[in-house]
PDB file of C-alpha atoms in Angstrom:
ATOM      1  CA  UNK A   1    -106.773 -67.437  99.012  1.00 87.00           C
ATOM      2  CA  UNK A   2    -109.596 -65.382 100.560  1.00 96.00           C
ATOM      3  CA  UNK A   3    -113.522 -66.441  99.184  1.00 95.00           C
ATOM      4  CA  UNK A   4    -115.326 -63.652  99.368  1.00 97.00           C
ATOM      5  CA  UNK A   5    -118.350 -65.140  97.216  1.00 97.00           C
ATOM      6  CA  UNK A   6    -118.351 -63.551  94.184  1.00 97.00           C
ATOM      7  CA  UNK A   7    -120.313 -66.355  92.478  1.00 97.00           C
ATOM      8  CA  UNK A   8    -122.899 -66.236  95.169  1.00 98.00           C
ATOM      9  CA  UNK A   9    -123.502 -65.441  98.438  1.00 98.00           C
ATOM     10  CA  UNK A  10    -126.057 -67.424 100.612  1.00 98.00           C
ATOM     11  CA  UNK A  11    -127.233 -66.454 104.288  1.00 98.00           C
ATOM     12  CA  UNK A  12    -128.451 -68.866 106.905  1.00 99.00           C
ATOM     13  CA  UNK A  13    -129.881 -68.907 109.790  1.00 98.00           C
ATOM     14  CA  UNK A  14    -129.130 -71.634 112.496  1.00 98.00           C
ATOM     15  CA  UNK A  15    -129.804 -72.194 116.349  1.00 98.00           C
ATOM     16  CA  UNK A  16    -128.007 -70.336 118.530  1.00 98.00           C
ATOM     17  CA  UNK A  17    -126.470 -73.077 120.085  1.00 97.00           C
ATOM     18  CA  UNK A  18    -125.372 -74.957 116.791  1.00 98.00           C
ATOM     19  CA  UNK A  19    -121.512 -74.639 116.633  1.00 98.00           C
ATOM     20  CA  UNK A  20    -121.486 -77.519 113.713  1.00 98.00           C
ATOM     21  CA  UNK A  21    -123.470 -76.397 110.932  1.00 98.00           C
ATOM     22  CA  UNK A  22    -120.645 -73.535 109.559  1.00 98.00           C
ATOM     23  CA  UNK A  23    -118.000 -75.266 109.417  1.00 98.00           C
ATOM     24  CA  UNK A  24    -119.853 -78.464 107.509  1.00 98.00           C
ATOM     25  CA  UNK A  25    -121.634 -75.745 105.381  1.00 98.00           C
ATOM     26  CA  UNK A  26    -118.083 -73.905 104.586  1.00 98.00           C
ATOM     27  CA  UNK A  27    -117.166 -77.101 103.685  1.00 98.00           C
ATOM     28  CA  UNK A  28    -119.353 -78.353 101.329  1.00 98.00           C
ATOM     29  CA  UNK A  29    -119.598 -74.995  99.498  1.00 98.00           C
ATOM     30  CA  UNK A  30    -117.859 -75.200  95.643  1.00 98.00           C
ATOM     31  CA  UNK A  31    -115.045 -71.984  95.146  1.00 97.00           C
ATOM     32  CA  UNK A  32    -116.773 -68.471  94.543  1.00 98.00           C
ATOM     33  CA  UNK A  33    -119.659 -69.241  97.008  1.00 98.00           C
ATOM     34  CA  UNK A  34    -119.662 -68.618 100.132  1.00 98.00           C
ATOM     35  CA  UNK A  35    -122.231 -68.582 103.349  1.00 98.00           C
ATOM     36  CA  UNK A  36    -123.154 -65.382 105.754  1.00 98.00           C
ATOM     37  CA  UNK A  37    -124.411 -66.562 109.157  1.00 98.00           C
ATOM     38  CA  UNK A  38    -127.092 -64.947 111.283  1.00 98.00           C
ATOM     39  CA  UNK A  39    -128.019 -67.163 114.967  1.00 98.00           C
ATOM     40  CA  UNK A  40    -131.971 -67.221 116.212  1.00 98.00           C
ATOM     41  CA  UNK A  41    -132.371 -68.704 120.211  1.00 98.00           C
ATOM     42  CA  UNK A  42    -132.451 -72.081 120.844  1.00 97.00           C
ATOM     43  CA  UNK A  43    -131.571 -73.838 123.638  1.00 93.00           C
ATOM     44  CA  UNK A  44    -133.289 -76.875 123.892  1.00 96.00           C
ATOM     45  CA  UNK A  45    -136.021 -79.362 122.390  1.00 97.00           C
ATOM     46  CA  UNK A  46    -139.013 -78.354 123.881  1.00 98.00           C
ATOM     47  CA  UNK A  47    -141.796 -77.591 121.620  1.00 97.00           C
ATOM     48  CA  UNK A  48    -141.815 -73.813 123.462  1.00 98.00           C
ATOM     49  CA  UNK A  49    -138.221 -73.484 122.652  1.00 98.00           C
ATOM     50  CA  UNK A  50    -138.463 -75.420 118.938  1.00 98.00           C
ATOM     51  CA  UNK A  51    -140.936 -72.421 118.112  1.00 98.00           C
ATOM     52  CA  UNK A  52    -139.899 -69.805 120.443  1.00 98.00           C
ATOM     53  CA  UNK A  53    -136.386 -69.815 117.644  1.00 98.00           C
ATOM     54  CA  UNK A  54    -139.010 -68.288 115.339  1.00 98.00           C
ATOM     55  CA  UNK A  55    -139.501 -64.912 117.159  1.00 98.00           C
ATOM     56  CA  UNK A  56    -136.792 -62.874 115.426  1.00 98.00           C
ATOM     57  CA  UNK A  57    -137.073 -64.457 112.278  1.00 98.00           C
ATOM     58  CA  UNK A  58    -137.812 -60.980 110.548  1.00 98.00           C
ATOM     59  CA  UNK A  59    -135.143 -58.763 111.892  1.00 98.00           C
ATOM     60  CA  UNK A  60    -132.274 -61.669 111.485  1.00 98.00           C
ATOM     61  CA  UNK A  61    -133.801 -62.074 108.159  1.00 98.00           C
ATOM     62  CA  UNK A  62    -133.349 -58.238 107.400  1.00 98.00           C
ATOM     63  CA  UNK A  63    -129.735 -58.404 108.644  1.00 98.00           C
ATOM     64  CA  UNK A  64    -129.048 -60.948 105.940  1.00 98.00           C
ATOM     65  CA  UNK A  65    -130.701 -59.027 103.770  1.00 98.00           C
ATOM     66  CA  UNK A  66    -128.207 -55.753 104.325  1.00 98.00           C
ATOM     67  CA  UNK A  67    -124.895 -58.474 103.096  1.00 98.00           C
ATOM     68  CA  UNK A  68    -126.560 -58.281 100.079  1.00 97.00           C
ATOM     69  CA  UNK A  69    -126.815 -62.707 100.189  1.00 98.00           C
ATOM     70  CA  UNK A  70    -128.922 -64.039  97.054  1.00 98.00           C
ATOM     71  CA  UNK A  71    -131.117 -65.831  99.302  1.00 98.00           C
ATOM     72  CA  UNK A  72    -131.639 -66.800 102.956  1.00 99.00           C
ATOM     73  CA  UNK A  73    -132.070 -70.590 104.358  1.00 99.00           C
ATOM     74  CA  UNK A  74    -134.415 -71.055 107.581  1.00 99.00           C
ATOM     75  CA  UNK A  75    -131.520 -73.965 108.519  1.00 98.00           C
ATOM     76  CA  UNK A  76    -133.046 -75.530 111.793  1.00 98.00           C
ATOM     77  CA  UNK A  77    -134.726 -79.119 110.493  1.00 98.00           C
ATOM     78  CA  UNK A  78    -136.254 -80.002 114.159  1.00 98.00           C
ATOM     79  CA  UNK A  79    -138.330 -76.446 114.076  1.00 98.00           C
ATOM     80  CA  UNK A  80    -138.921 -76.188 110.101  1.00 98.00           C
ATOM     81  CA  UNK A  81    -140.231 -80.140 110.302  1.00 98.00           C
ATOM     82  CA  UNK A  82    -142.345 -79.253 113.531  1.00 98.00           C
ATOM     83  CA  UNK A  83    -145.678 -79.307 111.226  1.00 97.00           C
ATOM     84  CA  UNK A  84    -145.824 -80.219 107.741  1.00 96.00           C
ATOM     85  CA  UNK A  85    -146.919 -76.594 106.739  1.00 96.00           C
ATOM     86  CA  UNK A  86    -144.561 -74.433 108.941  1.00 98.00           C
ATOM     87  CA  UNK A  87    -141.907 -74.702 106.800  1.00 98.00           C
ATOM     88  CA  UNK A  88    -143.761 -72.633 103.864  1.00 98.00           C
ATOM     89  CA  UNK A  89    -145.311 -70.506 106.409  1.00 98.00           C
ATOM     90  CA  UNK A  90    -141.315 -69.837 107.443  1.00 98.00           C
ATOM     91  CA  UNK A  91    -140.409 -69.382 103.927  1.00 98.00           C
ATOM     92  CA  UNK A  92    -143.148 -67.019 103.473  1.00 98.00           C
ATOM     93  CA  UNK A  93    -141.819 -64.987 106.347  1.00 98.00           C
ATOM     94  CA  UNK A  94    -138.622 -64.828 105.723  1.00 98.00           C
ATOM     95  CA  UNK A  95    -139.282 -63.589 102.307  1.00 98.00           C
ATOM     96  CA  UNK A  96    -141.552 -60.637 103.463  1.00 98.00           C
ATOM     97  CA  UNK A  97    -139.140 -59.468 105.367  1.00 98.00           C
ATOM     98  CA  UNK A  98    -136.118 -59.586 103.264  1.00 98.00           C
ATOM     99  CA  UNK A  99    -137.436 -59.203  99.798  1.00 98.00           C
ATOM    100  CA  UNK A 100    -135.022 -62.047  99.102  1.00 98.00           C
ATOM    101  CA  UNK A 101    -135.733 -65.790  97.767  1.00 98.00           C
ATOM    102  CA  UNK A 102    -136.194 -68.462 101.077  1.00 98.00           C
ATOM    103  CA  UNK A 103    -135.971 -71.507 101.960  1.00 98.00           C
ATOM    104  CA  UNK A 104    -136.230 -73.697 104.915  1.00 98.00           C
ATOM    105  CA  UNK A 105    -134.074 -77.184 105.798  1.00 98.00           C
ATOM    106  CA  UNK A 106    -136.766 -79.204 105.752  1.00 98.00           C
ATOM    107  CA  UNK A 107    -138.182 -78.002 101.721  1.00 98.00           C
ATOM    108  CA  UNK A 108    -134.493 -78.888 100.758  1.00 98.00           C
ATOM    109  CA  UNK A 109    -134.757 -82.511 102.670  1.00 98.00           C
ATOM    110  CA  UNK A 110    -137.965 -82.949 100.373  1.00 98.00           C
ATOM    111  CA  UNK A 111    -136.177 -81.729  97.775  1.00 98.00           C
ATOM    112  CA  UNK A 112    -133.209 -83.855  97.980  1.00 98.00           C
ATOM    113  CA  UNK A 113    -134.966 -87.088  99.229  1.00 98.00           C
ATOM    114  CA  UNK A 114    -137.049 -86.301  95.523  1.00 98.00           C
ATOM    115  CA  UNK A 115    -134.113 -86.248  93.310  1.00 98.00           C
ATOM    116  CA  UNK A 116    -132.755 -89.155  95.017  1.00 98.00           C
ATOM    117  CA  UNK A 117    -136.367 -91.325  94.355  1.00 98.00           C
ATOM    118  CA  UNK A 118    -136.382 -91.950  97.993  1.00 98.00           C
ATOM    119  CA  UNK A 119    -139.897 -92.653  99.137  1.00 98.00           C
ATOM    120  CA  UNK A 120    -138.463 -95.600 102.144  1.00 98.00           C
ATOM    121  CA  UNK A 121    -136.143 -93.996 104.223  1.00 98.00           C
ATOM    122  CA  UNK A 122    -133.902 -94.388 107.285  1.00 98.00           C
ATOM    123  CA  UNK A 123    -134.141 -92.233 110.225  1.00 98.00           C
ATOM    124  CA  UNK A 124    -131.450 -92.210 112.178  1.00 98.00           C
ATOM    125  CA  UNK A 125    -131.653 -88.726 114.748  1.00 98.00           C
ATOM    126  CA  UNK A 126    -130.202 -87.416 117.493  1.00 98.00           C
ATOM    127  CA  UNK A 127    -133.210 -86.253 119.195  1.00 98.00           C
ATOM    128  CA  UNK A 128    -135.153 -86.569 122.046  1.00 98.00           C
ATOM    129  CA  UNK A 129    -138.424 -88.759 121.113  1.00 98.00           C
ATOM    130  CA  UNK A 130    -141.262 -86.245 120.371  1.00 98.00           C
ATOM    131  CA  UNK A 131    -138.599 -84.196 117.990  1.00 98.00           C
ATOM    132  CA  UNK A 132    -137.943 -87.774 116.420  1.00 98.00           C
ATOM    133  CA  UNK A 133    -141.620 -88.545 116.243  1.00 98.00           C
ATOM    134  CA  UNK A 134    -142.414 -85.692 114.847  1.00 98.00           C
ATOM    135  CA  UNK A 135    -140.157 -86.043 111.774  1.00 98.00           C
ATOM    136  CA  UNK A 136    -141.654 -89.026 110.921  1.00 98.00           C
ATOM    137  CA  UNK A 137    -144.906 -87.285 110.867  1.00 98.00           C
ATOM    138  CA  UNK A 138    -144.095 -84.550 108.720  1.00 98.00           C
ATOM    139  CA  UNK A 139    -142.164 -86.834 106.408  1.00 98.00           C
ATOM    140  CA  UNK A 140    -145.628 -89.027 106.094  1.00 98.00           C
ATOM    141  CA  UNK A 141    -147.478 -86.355 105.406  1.00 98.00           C
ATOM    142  CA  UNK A 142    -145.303 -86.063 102.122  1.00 98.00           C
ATOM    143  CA  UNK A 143    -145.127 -89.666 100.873  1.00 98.00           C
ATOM    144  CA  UNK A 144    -142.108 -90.911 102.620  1.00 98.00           C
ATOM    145  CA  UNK A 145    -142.490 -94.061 104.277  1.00 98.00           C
ATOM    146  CA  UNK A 146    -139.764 -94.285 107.401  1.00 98.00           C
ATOM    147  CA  UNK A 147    -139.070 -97.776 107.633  1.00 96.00           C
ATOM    148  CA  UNK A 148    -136.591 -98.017 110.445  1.00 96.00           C
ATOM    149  CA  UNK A 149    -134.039 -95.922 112.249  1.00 96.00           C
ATOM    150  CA  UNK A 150    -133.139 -94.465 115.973  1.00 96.00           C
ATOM    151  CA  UNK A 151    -133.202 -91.531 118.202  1.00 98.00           C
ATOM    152  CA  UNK A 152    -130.577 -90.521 120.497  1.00 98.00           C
ATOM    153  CA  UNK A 153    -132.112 -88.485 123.194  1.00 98.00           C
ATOM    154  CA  UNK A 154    -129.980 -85.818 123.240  1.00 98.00           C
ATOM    155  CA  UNK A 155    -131.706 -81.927 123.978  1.00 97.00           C
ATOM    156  CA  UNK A 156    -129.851 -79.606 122.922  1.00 97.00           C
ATOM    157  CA  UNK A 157    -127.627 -78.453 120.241  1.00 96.00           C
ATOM    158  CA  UNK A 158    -124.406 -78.006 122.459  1.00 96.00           C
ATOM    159  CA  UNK A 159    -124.828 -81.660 123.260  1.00 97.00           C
ATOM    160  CA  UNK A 160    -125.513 -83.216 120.420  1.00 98.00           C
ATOM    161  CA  UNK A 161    -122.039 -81.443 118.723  1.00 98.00           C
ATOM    162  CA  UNK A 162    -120.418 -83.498 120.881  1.00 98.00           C
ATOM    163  CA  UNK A 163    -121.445 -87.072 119.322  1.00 98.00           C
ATOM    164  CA  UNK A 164    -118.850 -88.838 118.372  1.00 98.00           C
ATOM    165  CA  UNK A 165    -119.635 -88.847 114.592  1.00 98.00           C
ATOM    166  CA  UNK A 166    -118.445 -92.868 114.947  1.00 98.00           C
ATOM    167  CA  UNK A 167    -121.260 -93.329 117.470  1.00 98.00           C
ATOM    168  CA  UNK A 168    -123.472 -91.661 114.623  1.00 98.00           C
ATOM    169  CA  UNK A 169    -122.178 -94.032 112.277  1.00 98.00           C
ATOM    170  CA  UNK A 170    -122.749 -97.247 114.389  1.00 98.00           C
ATOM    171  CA  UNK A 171    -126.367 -96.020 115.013  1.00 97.00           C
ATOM    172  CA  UNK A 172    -126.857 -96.035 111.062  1.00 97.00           C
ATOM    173  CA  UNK A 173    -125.392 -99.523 110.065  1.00 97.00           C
ATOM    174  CA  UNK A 174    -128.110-100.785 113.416  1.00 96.00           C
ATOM    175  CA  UNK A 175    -130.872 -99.226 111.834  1.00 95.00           C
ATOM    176  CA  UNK A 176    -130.087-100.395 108.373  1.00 95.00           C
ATOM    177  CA  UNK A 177    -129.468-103.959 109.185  1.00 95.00           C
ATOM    178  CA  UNK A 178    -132.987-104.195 111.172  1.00 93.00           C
ATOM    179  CA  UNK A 179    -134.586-102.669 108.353  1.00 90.00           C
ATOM    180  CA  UNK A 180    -134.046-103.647 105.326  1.00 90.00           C
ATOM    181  CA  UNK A 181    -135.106-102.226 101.531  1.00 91.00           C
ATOM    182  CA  UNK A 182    -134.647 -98.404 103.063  1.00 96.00           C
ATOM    183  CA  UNK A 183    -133.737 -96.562  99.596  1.00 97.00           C
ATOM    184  CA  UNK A 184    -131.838 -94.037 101.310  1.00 98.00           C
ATOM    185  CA  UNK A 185    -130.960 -92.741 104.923  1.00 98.00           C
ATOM    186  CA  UNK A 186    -131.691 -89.771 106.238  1.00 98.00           C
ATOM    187  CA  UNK A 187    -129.267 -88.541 108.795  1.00 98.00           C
ATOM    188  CA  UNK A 188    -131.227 -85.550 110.106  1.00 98.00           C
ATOM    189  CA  UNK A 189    -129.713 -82.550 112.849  1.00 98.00           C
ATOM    190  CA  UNK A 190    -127.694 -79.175 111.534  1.00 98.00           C
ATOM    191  CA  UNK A 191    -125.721 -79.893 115.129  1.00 98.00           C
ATOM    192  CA  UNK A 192    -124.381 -83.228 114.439  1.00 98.00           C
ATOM    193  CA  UNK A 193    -121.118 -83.918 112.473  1.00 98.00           C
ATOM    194  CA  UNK A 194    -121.740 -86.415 109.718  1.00 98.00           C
ATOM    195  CA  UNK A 195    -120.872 -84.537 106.661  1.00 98.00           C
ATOM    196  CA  UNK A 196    -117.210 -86.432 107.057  1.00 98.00           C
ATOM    197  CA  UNK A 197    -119.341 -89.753 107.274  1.00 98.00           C
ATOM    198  CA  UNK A 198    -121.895 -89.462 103.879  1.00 98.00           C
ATOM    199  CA  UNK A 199    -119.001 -91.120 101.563  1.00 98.00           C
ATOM    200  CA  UNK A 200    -118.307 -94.422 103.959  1.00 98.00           C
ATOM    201  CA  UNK A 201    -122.166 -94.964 105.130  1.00 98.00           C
ATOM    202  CA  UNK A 202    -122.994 -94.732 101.123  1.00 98.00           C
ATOM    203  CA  UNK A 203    -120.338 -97.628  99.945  1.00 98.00           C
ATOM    204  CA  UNK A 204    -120.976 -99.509 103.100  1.00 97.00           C
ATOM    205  CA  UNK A 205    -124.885 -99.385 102.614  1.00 97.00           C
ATOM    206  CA  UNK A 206    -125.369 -99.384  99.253  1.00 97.00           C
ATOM    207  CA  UNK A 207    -127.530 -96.181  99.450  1.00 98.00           C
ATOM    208  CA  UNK A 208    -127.584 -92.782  99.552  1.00 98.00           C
ATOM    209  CA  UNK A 209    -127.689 -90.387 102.436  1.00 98.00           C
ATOM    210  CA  UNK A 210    -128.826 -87.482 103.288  1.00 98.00           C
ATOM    211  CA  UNK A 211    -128.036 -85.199 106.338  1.00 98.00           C
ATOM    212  CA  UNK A 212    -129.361 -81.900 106.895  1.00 98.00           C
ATOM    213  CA  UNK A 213    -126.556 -79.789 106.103  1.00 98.00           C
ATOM    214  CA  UNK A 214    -125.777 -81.773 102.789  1.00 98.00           C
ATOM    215  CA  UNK A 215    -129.331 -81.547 101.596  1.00 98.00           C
ATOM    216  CA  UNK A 216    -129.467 -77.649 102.536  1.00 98.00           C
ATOM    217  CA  UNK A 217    -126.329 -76.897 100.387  1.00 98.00           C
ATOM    218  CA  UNK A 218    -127.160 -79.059  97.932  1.00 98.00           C
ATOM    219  CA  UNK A 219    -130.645 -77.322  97.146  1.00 98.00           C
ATOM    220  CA  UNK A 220    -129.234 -73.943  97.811  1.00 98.00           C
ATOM    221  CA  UNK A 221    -126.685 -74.221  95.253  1.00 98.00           C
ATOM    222  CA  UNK A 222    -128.967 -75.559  92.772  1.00 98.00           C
ATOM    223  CA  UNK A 223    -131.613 -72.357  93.425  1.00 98.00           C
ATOM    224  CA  UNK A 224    -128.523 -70.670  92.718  1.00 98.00           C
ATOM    225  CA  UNK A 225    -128.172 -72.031  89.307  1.00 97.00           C
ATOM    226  CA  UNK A 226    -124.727 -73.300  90.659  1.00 98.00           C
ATOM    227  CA  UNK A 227    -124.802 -77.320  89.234  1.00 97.00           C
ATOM    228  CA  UNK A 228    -120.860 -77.766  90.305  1.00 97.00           C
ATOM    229  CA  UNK A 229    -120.782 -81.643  91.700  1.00 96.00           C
ATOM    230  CA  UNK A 230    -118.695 -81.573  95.064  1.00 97.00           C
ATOM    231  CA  UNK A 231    -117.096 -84.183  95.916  1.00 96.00           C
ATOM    232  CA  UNK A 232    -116.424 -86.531  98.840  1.00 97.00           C
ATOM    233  CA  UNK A 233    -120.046 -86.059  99.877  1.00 98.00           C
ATOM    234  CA  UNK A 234    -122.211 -88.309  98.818  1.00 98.00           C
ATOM    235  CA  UNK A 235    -124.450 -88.752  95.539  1.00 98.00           C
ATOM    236  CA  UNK A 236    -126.904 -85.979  96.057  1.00 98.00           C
ATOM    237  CA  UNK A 237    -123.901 -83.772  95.214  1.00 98.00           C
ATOM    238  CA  UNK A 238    -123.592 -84.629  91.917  1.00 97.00           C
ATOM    239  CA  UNK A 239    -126.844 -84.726  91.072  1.00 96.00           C
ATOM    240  CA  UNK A 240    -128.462 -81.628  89.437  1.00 92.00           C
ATOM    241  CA  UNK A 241    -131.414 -79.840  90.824  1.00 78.00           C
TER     242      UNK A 241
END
């Protein structure tokens, strides 16, 4: 059967080079909603690339805007975590441009990491150090204490699609054993694949976890007013908004 969306559709905008976040997206979306892609350049991890993706965020906003989509996600967390206000200043943007309802990755990480109670987290990223260091900053700067985790190094988006999501895995249950009384783990990239890993981390752990692309669906459906728990990917998608 063909799902054209007829309970809602959402638009989102990723990094050009992010061949990961569709499919996980497509995936985690409940029947009757369904996701409308737009791409912004990014290549790397540099802070001139990070905020050079920002450059056409009006007219790929106003493309979204023409598919008629309910409202548009800013899905990139290493450029909407960059400073702890850019993310409402992307939001802001987006929403001038598209006279649509926005949202960016990292106000649905809040979001999720909220409903959850998490204020000790995990870290565990694929980035190179300054994106990783960064993250921690902006997470600080909203009451959320990272208590441990990892970086992997990795610069770009093609690359970092290529992790094997076991490696990802093994990184996680490292970080977690060298720091314990994390109340959940935040799995952060768009471009790595870990939805498939949420369900084993959380039994094996004994907390929740977030990744990027789980938290973004999650908080998109619930703007929505779409509450349907999906299954097979974690606790935050059960819980309401």
């Amino acid at each position: 059967m063909i799902d054209y969306g007829d309970r809602a559709r959402l638009g989102v905008l990723v990094p050009s080079g992010n061949s990961v976040a569709e499919p996980e997206i497509h995936a985690m979306l409940p029947p009757g909603v369904t996701a409308l892609v737009t791409r912004l350049e990014l290549r790397g991890s540099s802070e001139a690339e990070l905020l050079g993706m920002l450059a056409a965020l009006e007219p790929a906003s106003r493309l979204l805007a023409d598919a008629r989509v309910e409202r548009i996600a800013f899905h990139c967390t290493a450029v909407s975590t960059f400073a702890p206000h850019l993310a409402g200043e992307i939001r802001a943007r987006i929403e001038a441009a598209a006279g649509l309802p926005a949202f960016a990755t990292a106000e649905a990480i809040l979001a999720a990491l909220a409903a959850l109670h998490a204020r000790r987290v995990l870290l565990v990223t694929p980035y190179i150090e300054p994106v990783h260091a960064r993250e921690i900053g902006f997470l600080a700067a909203h009451g959320i204490e990272v208590a441990g985790g990892s970086w992997m190094g990795v610069n770009t988006n093609a690359e970092m699609a290529r992790i094997p999501p076991e490696a990802i895995a093994s990184r996680v249950r490292e970080a977690a054993a060298a720091a314990p009384g994390a109340e959940a783990c935040f799995l952060s990239c768009t471009a790595i694949r870990s939805a498939g890993l949420i369900a084993g981390l959380e039994e094996g752990l004994g907390m929740p976890v977030v990744t990027s692309n789980q938290a973004m669906v999650w908080h998109a459906l619930r703007q929505m007013s779409i509450g349907d728990a999906v299954p097979g990917f974690g606790r935050l998608m059960t819980l309401p908004g």
